[in-house]
Amino acid sequence: MEQPVLLSVIVPVYNVEAYLPRCVDSILAQTYENLEVILVDDGSKDGSGEICDDYGARDSRIKVIHKENGGLSSARNAGLDIAQGEYVAFVDSDDWLEPEAYGWMMGLAQRYGVKLVCGGRYDVDGKTGQRQLGLCPQKEELISAEEMAGRIFLWDGCDSSACDKLYHRSLFREMRYPEGKVCEDVPVTYRIVLQAERAAMCDRPLYNYFHRPDSITTAAVSENTFHFSQHTAKIYPYIRDNYPKIEAQARYFRVRSLAHILLLLDQGTEELRSRFFDQYKSSRTALREHTLFILRSPYFGGRERVRSLLLILGLYRPLWRLSHRPET
C-alpha cells in the first residue's frame, strides 16, 4: 500500500505554556497521521521549551528547535528550513485544529491536484471561550490563484492568515516571512497564492483561532500598527501593474489599511495623536488619493463609504467624540 504524503506542521512557540498542550494535542490527534511536527521554541522564558521537549520525547513525529527569540516570522522560517514534508502547514501555538482538518485538506489537494488548499476557521473569544464561525469559503470549489488573491483582498471567505491553509513545500522555495514585522502573513500569502496557479477551497471550519486579549494583534497603538499599511503600499502597485483583473480588490485592501490607522488615531488620546502625527498626516494624504474609488467602488458598504469619506475630510474625530461624550 502506498505511503501517504508527508505533511510538515510548523508551530512557532513563545511563552504559551498555558495553551501549548491543547495545540499540540490537536495536531497529534489528526485523522491524517503521516505528520512531521516541528515545534520551534523561539526563546521562551516560561516552561514552553520544556513542554516541547517532553512532547518530542513522547512522539517520534515531533522535532524540536530551540532558538534565540526572533519573532513569529523567524520561528516559521526556522521551521521551513528543516521541513521535509511534501506539504507544509502552520499552527499558532495558542490555536488548535479540528481532528479531521488535515485529512480533509490533504484529500482536496490530492483530488484536485493543487499546491494550495484554503479552509475555514472558527473565531474563539479568549475571555469567554465563545466560538463562532469566522472566515470560511462558501462552497468547495477549484478556483484560479488570481481569484483567490482577489478574495483575500476583500476578506471574502478567506484572508492572508497562514494558518488555515495547506501549501506544497515548493511554494516556499524562494519565499520566507519578513522578520521584525507584524502582519507578516500579508506580504507573503498573496505571493504564495499567485505562485500556486490554482487553489482548492474547503467549505469546512477546520481551524480554531483563539483571540488572546494580550496577543500582538490586540496590543495598543505602536510602531507595529503601521506595518499593515506599509505592506499594502507595496502590494497595491504590484497587483495594479501585474494583475490588472484584481486591481480594484487590491486597491480596496490598500484603502482599508489606511482607514485602519486613521480610525485608531482618531479614537485615541491627544497624546497618541501627537506622538504619531506624521503617520496620521501621511495616511490621510494617501487615503485622499482614493476618494473617487471610495465613491464608486461596489466593495464598500454604505456605512464604510461614509466613514472613509469622513476620515478623509477630517470630520470623523469630532463626530466620534460628540457621540461618545460622557453624560452629565
mmCIF file with all atom_site columns, C-alpha atoms in Angstrom, residues 138-212:
data_model
loop_
_atom_site.group_PDB
_atom_site.id
_atom_site.type_symbol
_atom_site.label_atom_id
_atom_site.label_alt_id
_atom_site.label_comp_id
_atom_site.label_asym_id
_atom_site.label_entity_id
_atom_site.label_seq_id
_atom_site.pdbx_PDB_ins_code
_atom_site.Cartn_x
_atom_site.Cartn_y
_atom_site.Cartn_z
_atom_site.occupancy
_atom_site.B_iso_or_equiv
_atom_site.pdbx_formal_charge
_atom_site.auth_seq_id
_atom_site.auth_comp_id
_atom_site.auth_asym_id
_atom_site.auth_atom_id
_atom_site.pdbx_PDB_model_num
ATOM 1  C CA . GLN A 1 138 ? -18.926 29.323 0.943   1.00 0.00 ? 138 GLN A CA 1
ATOM 2  C CA . LYS A 1 139 ? -18.501 26.114 -1.029  1.00 0.00 ? 139 LYS A CA 1
ATOM 3  C CA . GLU A 1 140 ? -15.947 23.531 -2.040  1.00 0.00 ? 140 GLU A CA 1
ATOM 4  C CA . GLU A 1 141 ? -14.540 24.544 -5.393  1.00 0.00 ? 141 GLU A CA 1
ATOM 5  C CA . LEU A 1 142 ? -11.437 24.871 -7.525  1.00 0.00 ? 142 LEU A CA 1
ATOM 6  C CA . ILE A 1 143 ? -10.563 28.456 -8.397  1.00 0.00 ? 143 ILE A CA 1
ATOM 7  C CA . SER A 1 144 ? -7.716  30.309 -10.069 1.00 0.00 ? 144 SER A CA 1
ATOM 8  C CA . ALA A 1 145 ? -4.944  31.708 -7.920  1.00 0.00 ? 145 ALA A CA 1
ATOM 9  C CA . GLU A 1 146 ? -5.779  35.185 -9.171  1.00 0.00 ? 146 GLU A CA 1
ATOM 10 C CA . GLU A 1 147 ? -9.365  34.846 -7.985  1.00 0.00 ? 147 GLU A CA 1
ATOM 11 C CA . MET A 1 148 ? -8.228  33.630 -4.574  1.00 0.00 ? 148 MET A CA 1
ATOM 12 C CA . ALA A 1 149 ? -5.866  36.583 -4.197  1.00 0.00 ? 149 ALA A CA 1
ATOM 13 C CA . GLY A 1 150 ? -8.768  38.880 -5.017  1.00 0.00 ? 150 GLY A CA 1
ATOM 14 C CA . ARG A 1 151 ? -10.887 37.222 -2.350  1.00 0.00 ? 151 ARG A CA 1
ATOM 15 C CA . ILE A 1 152 ? -8.092  37.648 0.197   1.00 0.00 ? 152 ILE A CA 1
ATOM 16 C CA . PHE A 1 153 ? -8.001  41.387 -0.500  1.00 0.00 ? 153 PHE A CA 1
ATOM 17 C CA . LEU A 1 154 ? -11.753 41.566 0.162   1.00 0.00 ? 154 LEU A CA 1
ATOM 18 C CA . TRP A 1 155 ? -11.836 39.223 3.187   1.00 0.00 ? 155 TRP A CA 1
ATOM 19 C CA . ASP A 1 156 ? -14.269 37.186 1.080   1.00 0.00 ? 156 ASP A CA 1
ATOM 20 C CA . GLY A 1 157 ? -14.286 33.790 2.839   1.00 0.00 ? 157 GLY A CA 1
ATOM 21 C CA . CYS A 1 158 ? -10.518 33.906 3.314   1.00 0.00 ? 158 CYS A CA 1
ATOM 22 C CA . ASP A 1 159 ? -7.723  36.293 4.219   1.00 0.00 ? 159 ASP A CA 1
ATOM 23 C CA . SER A 1 160 ? -3.949  36.456 4.497   1.00 0.00 ? 160 SER A CA 1
ATOM 24 C CA . SER A 1 161 ? -3.710  34.167 7.523   1.00 0.00 ? 161 SER A CA 1
ATOM 25 C CA . ALA A 1 162 ? -1.067  31.488 7.062   1.00 0.00 ? 162 ALA A CA 1
ATOM 26 C CA . CYS A 1 163 ? -2.675  29.038 9.444   1.00 0.00 ? 163 CYS A CA 1
ATOM 27 C CA . ASP A 1 164 ? -5.918  27.927 7.790   1.00 0.00 ? 164 ASP A CA 1
ATOM 28 C CA . LYS A 1 165 ? -4.166  26.845 4.606   1.00 0.00 ? 165 LYS A CA 1
ATOM 29 C CA . LEU A 1 166 ? -2.141  23.937 3.255   1.00 0.00 ? 166 LEU A CA 1
ATOM 30 C CA . TYR A 1 167 ? 0.861   24.521 0.970   1.00 0.00 ? 167 TYR A CA 1
ATOM 31 C CA . HIS A 1 168 ? 3.068   22.450 -1.264  1.00 0.00 ? 168 HIS A CA 1
ATOM 32 C CA . ARG A 1 169 ? 6.557   22.988 0.135   1.00 0.00 ? 169 ARG A CA 1
ATOM 33 C CA . SER A 1 170 ? 7.851   24.090 -3.286  1.00 0.00 ? 170 SER A CA 1
ATOM 34 C CA . LEU A 1 171 ? 5.839   27.312 -2.912  1.00 0.00 ? 171 LEU A CA 1
ATOM 35 C CA . PHE A 1 172 ? 8.305   28.387 -0.212  1.00 0.00 ? 172 PHE A CA 1
ATOM 36 C CA . ARG A 1 173 ? 11.416  27.553 -2.213  1.00 0.00 ? 173 ARG A CA 1
ATOM 37 C CA . GLU A 1 174 ? 12.261  31.247 -2.617  1.00 0.00 ? 174 GLU A CA 1
ATOM 38 C CA . MET A 1 175 ? 9.880   32.738 -0.070  1.00 0.00 ? 175 MET A CA 1
ATOM 39 C CA . ARG A 1 176 ? 10.243  33.430 3.631   1.00 0.00 ? 176 ARG A CA 1
ATOM 40 C CA . TYR A 1 177 ? 8.338   35.564 6.141   1.00 0.00 ? 177 TYR A CA 1
ATOM 41 C CA . PRO A 1 178 ? 9.666   39.105 6.798   1.00 0.00 ? 178 PRO A CA 1
ATOM 42 C CA . GLU A 1 179 ? 11.347  39.321 10.184  1.00 0.00 ? 179 GLU A CA 1
ATOM 43 C CA . GLY A 1 180 ? 10.851  42.259 12.512  1.00 0.00 ? 180 GLY A CA 1
ATOM 44 C CA . LYS A 1 181 ? 7.339   42.963 11.219  1.00 0.00 ? 181 LYS A CA 1
ATOM 45 C CA . VAL A 1 182 ? 3.816   42.172 12.358  1.00 0.00 ? 182 VAL A CA 1
ATOM 46 C CA . CYS A 1 183 ? 1.045   41.290 9.906   1.00 0.00 ? 183 CYS A CA 1
ATOM 47 C CA . GLU A 1 184 ? 3.801   39.114 8.466   1.00 0.00 ? 184 GLU A CA 1
ATOM 48 C CA . ASP A 1 185 ? 1.283   36.979 6.559   1.00 0.00 ? 185 ASP A CA 1
ATOM 49 C CA . VAL A 1 186 ? 0.081   39.940 4.491   1.00 0.00 ? 186 VAL A CA 1
ATOM 50 C CA . PRO A 1 187 ? 3.119   40.399 2.189   1.00 0.00 ? 187 PRO A CA 1
ATOM 51 C CA . VAL A 1 188 ? 3.676   36.642 1.814   1.00 0.00 ? 188 VAL A CA 1
ATOM 52 C CA . THR A 1 189 ? 0.342   34.850 1.432   1.00 0.00 ? 189 THR A CA 1
ATOM 53 C CA . TYR A 1 190 ? -0.843  36.607 -1.716  1.00 0.00 ? 190 TYR A CA 1
ATOM 54 C CA . ARG A 1 191 ? 2.522   35.935 -3.414  1.00 0.00 ? 191 ARG A CA 1
ATOM 55 C CA . ILE A 1 192 ? 2.352   32.273 -2.414  1.00 0.00 ? 192 ILE A CA 1
ATOM 56 C CA . VAL A 1 193 ? -1.201  32.106 -3.756  1.00 0.00 ? 193 VAL A CA 1
ATOM 57 C CA . LEU A 1 194 ? -0.242  33.623 -7.111  1.00 0.00 ? 194 LEU A CA 1
ATOM 58 C CA . GLN A 1 195 ? 2.563   31.088 -7.466  1.00 0.00 ? 195 GLN A CA 1
ATOM 59 C CA . ALA A 1 196 ? 0.145   28.209 -6.919  1.00 0.00 ? 196 ALA A CA 1
ATOM 60 C CA . GLU A 1 197 ? -1.841  28.850 -10.134 1.00 0.00 ? 197 GLU A CA 1
ATOM 61 C CA . ARG A 1 198 ? -4.959  27.151 -8.713  1.00 0.00 ? 198 ARG A CA 1
ATOM 62 C CA . ALA A 1 199 ? -6.410  26.639 -5.248  1.00 0.00 ? 199 ALA A CA 1
ATOM 63 C CA . ALA A 1 200 ? -8.932  24.274 -3.717  1.00 0.00 ? 200 ALA A CA 1
ATOM 64 C CA . MET A 1 201 ? -11.393 25.937 -1.354  1.00 0.00 ? 201 MET A CA 1
ATOM 65 C CA . CYS A 1 202 ? -12.721 23.898 1.565   1.00 0.00 ? 202 CYS A CA 1
ATOM 66 C CA . ASP A 1 203 ? -16.100 24.937 2.974   1.00 0.00 ? 203 ASP A CA 1
ATOM 67 C CA . ARG A 1 204 ? -15.440 23.498 6.440   1.00 0.00 ? 204 ARG A CA 1
ATOM 68 C CA . PRO A 1 205 ? -14.206 25.425 9.510   1.00 0.00 ? 205 PRO A CA 1
ATOM 69 C CA . LEU A 1 206 ? -11.175 23.333 10.492  1.00 0.00 ? 206 LEU A CA 1
ATOM 70 C CA . TYR A 1 207 ? -9.033  25.764 12.452  1.00 0.00 ? 207 TYR A CA 1
ATOM 71 C CA . ASN A 1 208 ? -9.758  27.384 15.826  1.00 0.00 ? 208 ASN A CA 1
ATOM 72 C CA . TYR A 1 209 ? -8.331  30.898 16.048  1.00 0.00 ? 209 TYR A CA 1
ATOM 73 C CA . PHE A 1 210 ? -8.008  31.845 19.712  1.00 0.00 ? 210 PHE A CA 1
ATOM 74 C CA . HIS A 1 211 ? -8.169  35.611 20.258  1.00 0.00 ? 211 HIS A CA 1
ATOM 75 C CA . ARG A 1 212 ? -5.966  36.182 23.309  1.00 0.00 ? 212 ARG A CA 1
#
